[in-house]
PDB file of C-alpha atoms in Angstrom:
ATOM      1  CA  MET U   1     -40.453 198.474  74.046  1.00  0.00           C
ATOM      2  CA  SER U   2     -41.436 198.376  70.365  1.00  0.00           C
ATOM      3  CA  GLU U   3     -44.567 200.065  69.062  1.00  0.00           C
ATOM      4  CA  TRP U   4     -47.338 197.680  67.957  1.00  0.00           C
ATOM      5  CA  PHE U   5     -47.067 198.513  64.248  1.00  0.00           C
ATOM      6  CA  GLN U   6     -43.358 197.653  64.165  1.00  0.00           C
ATOM      7  CA  THR U   7     -44.118 193.965  64.717  1.00  0.00           C
ATOM      8  CA  ALA U   8     -47.740 193.446  63.640  1.00  0.00           C
ATOM      9  CA  PHE U   9     -47.344 193.644  59.866  1.00  0.00           C
ATOM     10  CA  GLY U  10     -45.158 190.639  59.118  1.00  0.00           C
ATOM     11  CA  LYS U  11     -45.543 187.455  57.060  1.00  0.00           C
ATOM     12  CA  ASP U  12     -48.182 186.081  59.424  1.00  0.00           C
ATOM     13  CA  TYR U  13     -50.252 189.248  58.896  1.00  0.00           C
ATOM     14  CA  LEU U  14     -50.236 188.646  55.140  1.00  0.00           C
ATOM     15  CA  ASN U  15     -51.617 185.130  55.633  1.00  0.00           C
ATOM     16  CA  LEU U  16     -54.258 186.207  58.133  1.00  0.00           C
ATOM     17  CA  TYR U  17     -55.626 188.990  55.922  1.00  0.00           C
ATOM     18  CA  ALA U  18     -55.307 187.475  52.467  1.00  0.00           C
ATOM     19  CA  HIS U  19     -59.000 188.301  51.863  1.00  0.00           C
ATOM     20  CA  ARG U  20     -58.094 191.997  51.454  1.00  0.00           C
ATOM     21  CA  ASP U  21     -57.852 191.590  47.730  1.00  0.00           C
ATOM     22  CA  ASP U  22     -57.150 193.544  44.576  1.00  0.00           C
ATOM     23  CA  SER U  23     -60.834 193.938  43.616  1.00  0.00           C
ATOM     24  CA  GLU U  24     -61.489 196.069  46.710  1.00  0.00           C
ATOM     25  CA  ALA U  25     -58.416 198.155  45.934  1.00  0.00           C
ATOM     26  CA  ALA U  26     -59.603 198.667  42.362  1.00  0.00           C
ATOM     27  CA  ARG U  27     -62.936 200.051  43.579  1.00  0.00           C
ATOM     28  CA  VAL U  28     -61.409 202.729  45.778  1.00  0.00           C
ATOM     29  CA  VAL U  29     -58.832 203.674  43.133  1.00  0.00           C
ATOM     30  CA  ASP U  30     -61.573 204.048  40.519  1.00  0.00           C
ATOM     31  CA  LEU U  31     -63.569 206.208  42.938  1.00  0.00           C
ATOM     32  CA  ILE U  32     -60.549 208.453  43.509  1.00  0.00           C
ATOM     33  CA  LEU U  33     -59.696 208.865  39.832  1.00  0.00           C
ATOM     34  CA  GLU U  34     -63.312 209.499  38.849  1.00  0.00           C
ATOM     35  CA  ASN U  35     -63.577 212.356  41.351  1.00  0.00           C
ATOM     36  CA  THR U  36     -60.234 214.113  40.963  1.00  0.00           C
ATOM     37  CA  ALA U  37     -58.393 215.743  38.089  1.00  0.00           C
ATOM     38  CA  VAL U  38     -55.716 213.065  38.235  1.00  0.00           C
ATOM     39  CA  GLY U  39     -55.104 211.108  35.029  1.00  0.00           C
ATOM     40  CA  PRO U  40     -52.539 209.032  33.163  1.00  0.00           C
ATOM     41  CA  GLY U  41     -48.986 210.231  33.624  1.00  0.00           C
ATOM     42  CA  ALA U  42     -49.618 211.742  37.056  1.00  0.00           C
ATOM     43  CA  ARG U  43     -47.531 210.821  40.098  1.00  0.00           C
ATOM     44  CA  VAL U  44     -49.328 209.336  43.103  1.00  0.00           C
ATOM     45  CA  LEU U  45     -47.985 208.407  46.534  1.00  0.00           C
ATOM     46  CA  ASP U  46     -49.648 205.768  48.707  1.00  0.00           C
ATOM     47  CA  ALA U  47     -48.609 206.580  52.288  1.00  0.00           C
ATOM     48  CA  PRO U  48     -48.230 203.906  53.634  1.00  0.00           C
ATOM     49  CA  CYS U  49     -48.634 201.341  50.863  1.00  0.00           C
ATOM     50  CA  GLY U  50     -48.749 197.980  52.669  1.00  0.00           C
ATOM     51  CA  ALA U  51     -48.482 195.067  50.238  1.00  0.00           C
ATOM     52  CA  GLY U  52     -49.087 197.338  47.252  1.00  0.00           C
ATOM     53  CA  ARG U  53     -52.590 196.419  46.163  1.00  0.00           C
ATOM     54  CA  HIS U  54     -53.609 200.067  45.632  1.00  0.00           C
ATOM     55  CA  LEU U  55     -50.329 200.825  43.870  1.00  0.00           C
ATOM     56  CA  ARG U  56     -51.013 198.046  41.374  1.00  0.00           C
ATOM     57  CA  ALA U  57     -54.484 199.437  40.701  1.00  0.00           C
ATOM     58  CA  PHE U  58     -53.085 202.927  40.059  1.00  0.00           C
ATOM     59  CA  GLU U  59     -50.373 201.575  37.757  1.00  0.00           C
ATOM     60  CA  ALA U  60     -52.963 199.594  35.779  1.00  0.00           C
ATOM     61  CA  ARG U  61     -54.721 202.897  35.050  1.00  0.00           C
ATOM     62  CA  GLY U  62     -51.652 204.674  33.715  1.00  0.00           C
ATOM     63  CA  ILE U  63     -50.662 206.436  36.955  1.00  0.00           C
ATOM     64  CA  LYS U  64     -47.043 206.452  38.110  1.00  0.00           C
ATOM     65  CA  ALA U  65     -47.371 205.066  41.623  1.00  0.00           C
ATOM     66  CA  PHE U  66     -44.895 205.361  44.494  1.00  0.00           C
ATOM     67  CA  GLY U  67     -45.197 203.701  47.882  1.00  0.00           C
ATOM     68  CA  PHE U  68     -43.477 203.374  51.207  1.00  0.00           C
ATOM     69  CA  ASP U  69     -44.054 201.256  54.266  1.00  0.00           C
ATOM     70  CA  LEU U  70     -42.228 200.296  57.446  1.00  0.00           C
ATOM     71  CA  SER U  71     -42.817 196.552  57.086  1.00  0.00           C
ATOM     72  CA  PRO U  72     -40.141 194.597  55.172  1.00  0.00           C
ATOM     73  CA  ALA U  73     -42.590 191.718  54.729  1.00  0.00           C
ATOM     74  CA  LEU U  74     -45.294 193.882  53.163  1.00  0.00           C
ATOM     75  CA  LEU U  75     -42.794 195.611  50.890  1.00  0.00           C
ATOM     76  CA  ALA U  76     -41.391 192.247  49.802  1.00  0.00           C
ATOM     77  CA  GLN U  77     -44.905 191.111  48.896  1.00  0.00           C
ATOM     78  CA  ALA U  78     -45.554 194.360  47.005  1.00  0.00           C
ATOM     79  CA  LYS U  79     -42.303 193.884  45.095  1.00  0.00           C
ATOM     80  CA  ALA U  80     -43.096 190.256  44.279  1.00  0.00           C
ATOM     81  CA  ASP U  81     -46.585 191.066  43.009  1.00  0.00           C
ATOM     82  CA  GLY U  82     -45.676 194.211  41.045  1.00  0.00           C
ATOM     83  CA  ALA U  83     -45.730 193.872  37.257  1.00  0.00           C
ATOM     84  CA  PRO U  84     -44.112 196.092  36.110  1.00  0.00           C
ATOM     85  CA  PRO U  85     -41.974 196.589  39.237  1.00  0.00           C
ATOM     86  CA  LEU U  86     -43.336 199.149  41.699  1.00  0.00           C
ATOM     87  CA  THR U  87     -41.355 202.091  43.093  1.00  0.00           C
ATOM     88  CA  LEU U  88     -41.033 201.240  46.789  1.00  0.00           C
ATOM     89  CA  VAL U  89     -39.128 202.635  49.766  1.00  0.00           C
ATOM     90  CA  ARG U  90     -38.900 201.422  53.363  1.00  0.00           C
ATOM     91  CA  ALA U  91     -39.673 204.324  55.694  1.00  0.00           C
ATOM     92  CA  ASP U  92     -41.483 205.424  58.837  1.00  0.00           C
ATOM     93  CA  LEU U  93     -44.477 207.769  58.615  1.00  0.00           C
ATOM     94  CA  ARG U  94     -42.608 210.110  60.953  1.00  0.00           C
ATOM     95  CA  ALA U  95     -39.609 210.427  58.628  1.00  0.00           C
ATOM     96  CA  LEU U  96     -40.855 210.649  55.057  1.00  0.00           C
ATOM     97  CA  PRO U  97     -38.265 209.974  52.335  1.00  0.00           C
ATOM     98  CA  PHE U  98     -39.596 212.337  49.652  1.00  0.00           C
ATOM     99  CA  ARG U  99     -39.261 216.031  48.877  1.00  0.00           C
ATOM    100  CA  GLU U 100     -42.208 218.332  49.502  1.00  0.00           C
ATOM    101  CA  GLU U 101     -44.586 218.896  46.564  1.00  0.00           C
ATOM    102  CA  SER U 102     -43.397 215.796  44.692  1.00  0.00           C
ATOM    103  CA  PHE U 103     -46.817 214.336  43.840  1.00  0.00           C
ATOM    104  CA  ASP U 104     -50.067 215.157  42.039  1.00  0.00           C
ATOM    105  CA  LEU U 105     -52.041 212.939  44.406  1.00  0.00           C
ATOM    106  CA  VAL U 106     -51.277 211.661  47.893  1.00  0.00           C
ATOM    107  CA  VAL U 107     -53.499 208.964  49.401  1.00  0.00           C
ATOM    108  CA  ASN U 108     -53.746 207.446  52.871  1.00  0.00           C
ATOM    109  CA  LEU U 109     -56.047 204.436  52.608  1.00  0.00           C
ATOM    110  CA  PHE U 110     -57.643 201.744  54.732  1.00  0.00           C
ATOM    111  CA  SER U 111     -57.484 203.572  58.085  1.00  0.00           C
ATOM    112  CA  SER U 112     -53.712 204.049  58.090  1.00  0.00           C
ATOM    113  CA  LEU U 113     -53.775 207.079  60.398  1.00  0.00           C
ATOM    114  CA  GLY U 114     -53.820 207.363  64.167  1.00  0.00           C
ATOM    115  CA  TYR U 115     -51.162 204.770  64.916  1.00  0.00           C
ATOM    116  CA  PHE U 116     -49.313 207.004  67.381  1.00  0.00           C
ATOM    117  CA  ASP U 117     -49.987 207.714  71.049  1.00  0.00           C
ATOM    118  CA  THR U 118     -50.638 211.467  70.864  1.00  0.00           C
ATOM    119  CA  ASP U 119     -52.842 213.627  68.682  1.00  0.00           C
ATOM    120  CA  GLU U 120     -49.893 215.974  68.252  1.00  0.00           C
ATOM    121  CA  MET U 121     -47.855 213.235  66.571  1.00  0.00           C
ATOM    122  CA  ASN U 122     -50.789 212.009  64.494  1.00  0.00           C
ATOM    123  CA  LEU U 123     -51.460 215.559  63.260  1.00  0.00           C
ATOM    124  CA  SER U 124     -47.775 216.078  62.497  1.00  0.00           C
ATOM    125  CA  VAL U 125     -47.729 212.880  60.429  1.00  0.00           C
ATOM    126  CA  LEU U 126     -50.824 213.957  58.502  1.00  0.00           C
ATOM    127  CA  CYS U 127     -49.446 217.419  57.757  1.00  0.00           C
ATOM    128  CA  ASN U 128     -46.138 215.968  56.594  1.00  0.00           C
ATOM    129  CA  ILE U 129     -48.024 213.649  54.233  1.00  0.00           C
ATOM    130  CA  VAL U 130     -49.995 216.608  52.881  1.00  0.00           C
ATOM    131  CA  LYS U 131     -46.789 218.571  52.218  1.00  0.00           C
ATOM    132  CA  LEU U 132     -45.696 215.910  49.747  1.00  0.00           C
ATOM    133  CA  CYS U 133     -48.608 216.931  47.508  1.00  0.00           C
ATOM    134  CA  ARG U 134     -48.249 219.827  45.100  1.00  0.00           C
ATOM    135  CA  ARG U 135     -50.303 222.923  45.935  1.00  0.00           C
ATOM    136  CA  GLY U 136     -53.659 222.802  44.207  1.00  0.00           C
ATOM    137  CA  GLN U 137     -53.503 219.020  43.866  1.00  0.00           C
ATOM    138  CA  TRP U 138     -55.350 216.227  45.632  1.00  0.00           C
ATOM    139  CA  VAL U 139     -55.125 214.550  49.019  1.00  0.00           C
ATOM    140  CA  VAL U 140     -57.404 211.582  49.830  1.00  0.00           C
ATOM    141  CA  ILE U 141     -58.015 210.058  53.266  1.00  0.00           C
ATOM    142  CA  ASP U 142     -59.960 206.788  53.629  1.00  0.00           C
ATOM    143  CA  PHE U 143     -60.787 206.032  57.264  1.00  0.00           C
ATOM    144  CA  MET U 144     -63.285 203.949  59.204  1.00  0.00           C
ATOM    145  CA  ASN U 145     -66.439 205.841  60.173  1.00  0.00           C
ATOM    146  CA  SER U 146     -66.334 206.122  63.969  1.00  0.00           C
ATOM    147  CA  ASP U 147     -70.143 206.053  64.357  1.00  0.00           C
ATOM    148  CA  PHE U 148     -70.363 202.806  62.382  1.00  0.00           C
ATOM    149  CA  VAL U 149     -67.535 201.274  64.409  1.00  0.00           C
ATOM    150  CA  ARG U 150     -69.196 202.121  67.737  1.00  0.00           C
ATOM    151  CA  ALA U 151     -72.530 200.699  66.586  1.00  0.00           C
ATOM    152  CA  ASN U 152     -71.189 197.520  64.994  1.00  0.00           C
ATOM    153  CA  LEU U 153     -67.981 196.556  66.785  1.00  0.00           C
ATOM    154  CA  GLU U 154     -67.898 192.777  67.302  1.00  0.00           C
ATOM    155  CA  ALA U 155     -66.304 192.191  70.690  1.00  0.00           C
ATOM    156  CA  GLU U 156     -65.065 188.685  69.865  1.00  0.00           C
ATOM    157  CA  SER U 157     -64.886 186.432  66.836  1.00  0.00           C
ATOM    158  CA  SER U 158     -63.059 183.290  65.805  1.00  0.00           C
ATOM    159  CA  ARG U 159     -62.291 181.413  62.609  1.00  0.00           C
ATOM    160  CA  VAL U 160     -60.251 178.501  61.315  1.00  0.00           C
ATOM    161  CA  MET U 161     -58.302 179.079  58.120  1.00  0.00           C
ATOM    162  CA  PRO U 162     -58.034 176.454  55.357  1.00  0.00           C
ATOM    163  CA  ASP U 163     -54.578 175.388  56.556  1.00  0.00           C
ATOM    164  CA  GLY U 164     -55.920 174.752  60.078  1.00  0.00           C
ATOM    165  CA  THR U 165     -54.686 177.989  61.666  1.00  0.00           C
ATOM    166  CA  ALA U 166     -57.077 178.990  64.468  1.00  0.00           C
ATOM    167  CA  VAL U 167     -57.664 182.741  64.858  1.00  0.00           C
ATOM    168  CA  ARG U 168     -59.482 184.512  67.684  1.00  0.00           C
ATOM    169  CA  ASP U 169     -59.989 188.291  67.682  1.00  0.00           C
ATOM    170  CA  ARG U 170     -60.949 190.474  70.627  1.00  0.00           C
ATOM    171  CA  ARG U 171     -61.944 194.111  69.986  1.00  0.00           C
ATOM    172  CA  TRP U 172     -62.731 197.073  72.216  1.00  0.00           C
ATOM    173  CA  ILE U 173     -62.847 200.870  72.306  1.00  0.00           C
ATOM    174  CA  GLY U 174     -61.145 202.702  75.150  1.00  0.00           C
ATOM    175  CA  GLY U 175     -58.937 205.543  76.227  1.00  0.00           C
ATOM    176  CA  THR U 176     -59.090 209.318  76.047  1.00  0.00           C
ATOM    177  CA  PRO U 177     -59.112 210.191  73.225  1.00  0.00           C
ATOM    178  CA  GLU U 178     -60.762 206.985  72.099  1.00  0.00           C
ATOM    179  CA  ARG U 179     -58.861 204.261  70.311  1.00  0.00           C
ATOM    180  CA  VAL U 180     -60.185 201.134  68.661  1.00  0.00           C
ATOM    181  CA  ASN U 181     -58.109 198.141  69.726  1.00  0.00           C
ATOM    182  CA  LYS U 182     -57.782 194.583  68.482  1.00  0.00           C
ATOM    183  CA  GLN U 183     -55.882 191.643  69.905  1.00  0.00           C
ATOM    184  CA  THR U 184     -55.527 188.597  67.671  1.00  0.00           C
ATOM    185  CA  ALA U 185     -54.519 185.255  69.178  1.00  0.00           C
ATOM    186  CA  VAL U 186     -53.288 182.691  66.652  1.00  0.00           C
ATOM    187  CA  ARG U 187     -52.594 178.965  67.012  1.00  0.00           C
ATOM    188  CA  PHE U 188     -50.700 177.652  63.990  1.00  0.00           C
ATOM    189  CA  PRO U 189     -50.954 174.026  62.777  1.00  0.00           C
ATOM    190  CA  ASP U 190     -47.423 173.340  64.054  1.00  0.00           C
ATOM    191  CA  GLY U 191     -48.558 174.258  67.600  1.00  0.00           C
ATOM    192  CA  ARG U 192     -46.921 177.672  67.581  1.00  0.00           C
ATOM    193  CA  ASP U 193     -48.873 180.482  69.285  1.00  0.00           C
ATOM    194  CA  ARG U 194     -48.651 184.187  68.546  1.00  0.00           C
ATOM    195  CA  THR U 195     -50.553 187.298  69.613  1.00  0.00           C
ATOM    196  CA  PHE U 196     -50.912 190.450  67.516  1.00  0.00           C
ATOM    197  CA  ASP U 197     -51.987 193.825  68.900  1.00  0.00           C
ATOM    198  CA  GLU U 198     -53.427 196.770  66.959  1.00  0.00           C
ATOM    199  CA  SER U 199     -54.498 200.176  68.292  1.00  0.00           C
ATOM    200  CA  VAL U 200     -55.719 203.083  66.158  1.00  0.00           C
ATOM    201  CA  ARG U 201     -57.000 206.499  67.226  1.00  0.00           C
ATOM    202  CA  LEU U 202     -60.740 206.525  66.487  1.00  0.00           C
ATOM    203  CA  PHE U 203     -61.058 209.817  64.640  1.00  0.00           C
ATOM    204  CA  SER U 204     -64.561 211.022  63.871  1.00  0.00           C
ATOM    205  CA  PRO U 205     -65.201 212.415  60.364  1.00  0.00           C
ATOM    206  CA  ASP U 206     -65.377 215.925  61.855  1.00  0.00           C
ATOM    207  CA  GLU U 207     -62.030 215.432  63.576  1.00  0.00           C
ATOM    208  CA  LEU U 208     -60.495 214.316  60.295  1.00  0.00           C
ATOM    209  CA  LYS U 209     -61.924 217.359  58.524  1.00  0.00           C
ATOM    210  CA  GLN U 210     -60.542 219.671  61.193  1.00  0.00           C
ATOM    211  CA  ALA U 211     -57.138 217.996  60.980  1.00  0.00           C
ATOM    212  CA  LEU U 212     -57.041 218.299  57.204  1.00  0.00           C
ATOM    213  CA  ASP U 213     -58.057 221.938  57.452  1.00  0.00           C
ATOM    214  CA  ARG U 214     -55.185 222.575  59.864  1.00  0.00           C
ATOM    215  CA  CYS U 215     -52.847 220.931  57.368  1.00  0.00           C
ATOM    216  CA  GLY U 216     -54.040 223.230  54.589  1.00  0.00           C
ATOM    217  CA  VAL U 217     -56.432 220.943  52.705  1.00  0.00           C
ATOM    218  CA  ASN U 218     -59.753 222.245  51.388  1.00  0.00           C
ATOM    219  CA  ILE U 219     -62.163 219.290  51.350  1.00  0.00           C
ATOM    220  CA  GLU U 220     -64.276 219.183  48.209  1.00  0.00           C
ATOM    221  CA  LYS U 221     -65.833 215.709  48.237  1.00  0.00           C
ATOM    222  CA  GLU U 222     -66.949 213.152  50.805  1.00  0.00           C
ATOM    223  CA  PHE U 223     -68.114 209.556  50.378  1.00  0.00           C
ATOM    224  CA  GLY U 224     -69.275 206.753  52.642  1.00  0.00           C
ATOM    225  CA  SER U 225     -68.195 203.713  50.624  1.00  0.00           C
ATOM    226  CA  TYR U 226     -65.821 202.573  47.900  1.00  0.00           C
ATOM    227  CA  GLU U 227     -68.807 202.517  45.551  1.00  0.00           C
ATOM    228  CA  GLY U 228     -69.239 206.293  45.974  1.00  0.00           C
ATOM    229  CA  ASP U 229     -72.317 206.298  48.224  1.00  0.00           C
ATOM    230  CA  ARG U 230     -73.209 209.540  49.981  1.00  0.00           C
ATOM    231  CA  PHE U 231     -71.738 209.726  53.481  1.00  0.00           C
ATOM    232  CA  THR U 232     -74.148 209.243  56.410  1.00  0.00           C
ATOM    233  CA  THR U 233     -73.623 208.392  60.069  1.00  0.00           C
ATOM    234  CA  SER U 234     -74.284 204.730  59.179  1.00  0.00           C
ATOM    235  CA  SER U 235     -71.649 204.601  56.421  1.00  0.00           C
ATOM    236  CA  LYS U 236     -68.809 202.136  56.890  1.00  0.00           C
ATOM    237  CA  ARG U 237     -66.136 204.490  55.577  1.00  0.00           C
ATOM    238  CA  SER U 238     -65.280 208.192  55.764  1.00  0.00           C
ATOM    239  CA  ILE U 239     -63.566 209.046  52.466  1.00  0.00           C
ATOM    240  CA  LEU U 240     -62.431 212.671  52.192  1.00  0.00           C
ATOM    241  CA  MET U 241     -60.999 214.260  49.046  1.00  0.00           C
ATOM    242  CA  GLY U 242     -59.543 217.745  48.961  1.00  0.00           C
ATOM    243  CA  ARG U 243     -56.907 219.985  47.443  1.00  0.00           C
ATOM    244  CA  ARG U 244     -53.827 221.264  49.197  1.00  0.00           C
ATOM    245  CA  GLN U 245     -54.057 225.064  49.512  1.00  0.00           C
ATOM    246  CA  ILE U 246     -51.002 226.086  51.562  1.00  0.00           C
TER     247      ILE U 246
END
């Protein structure tokens, strides 16, 4: 049986989430560059990179950006949109295709952790990502704030897209340790039906800090939004920036 992330991020995903645009990516990239020692000419890895919107923002600011993702559809979109062409590789988070200490900055953005069933595997993935960063250089994690999610999770919602596609989302938190789950039921204009499942470990900010510490990262800065707001329990995001020490 395939894992949910092996099938969820296809062409239909790109159409359903087209509102995740380049302006949002530019805000988080600007926040990162303003708060780290990373500048033009540096090498950054986006792990995973999705359709490449953050890579394009880094490249526009003079950063040499590299990305990998498991989804052929997302990589194809990243390649099509890249100008100049982006450096992209297809790979699984559990088998990273780069040498250790290859980058000046490694980023994991938009809650792209916690995909796997066990905390042991999720921690292993995080530590392997960290090892790709040079010692003394920066690692950035951007994750949903668990307190905000618990307080604001919308159990059900529905929408109709401009092309007539009907979308209904159902969301819930469950399991031990907790995971935030989403099931998306889609009816396309041609009558085709499809269901997408997503399930991500709901790490608290403290759990993320502890995990980064175990992976040898000394956290220096913390933010609660892409605009650089101070983190509070009501913040939407938990954005952690630190340097790899070991």
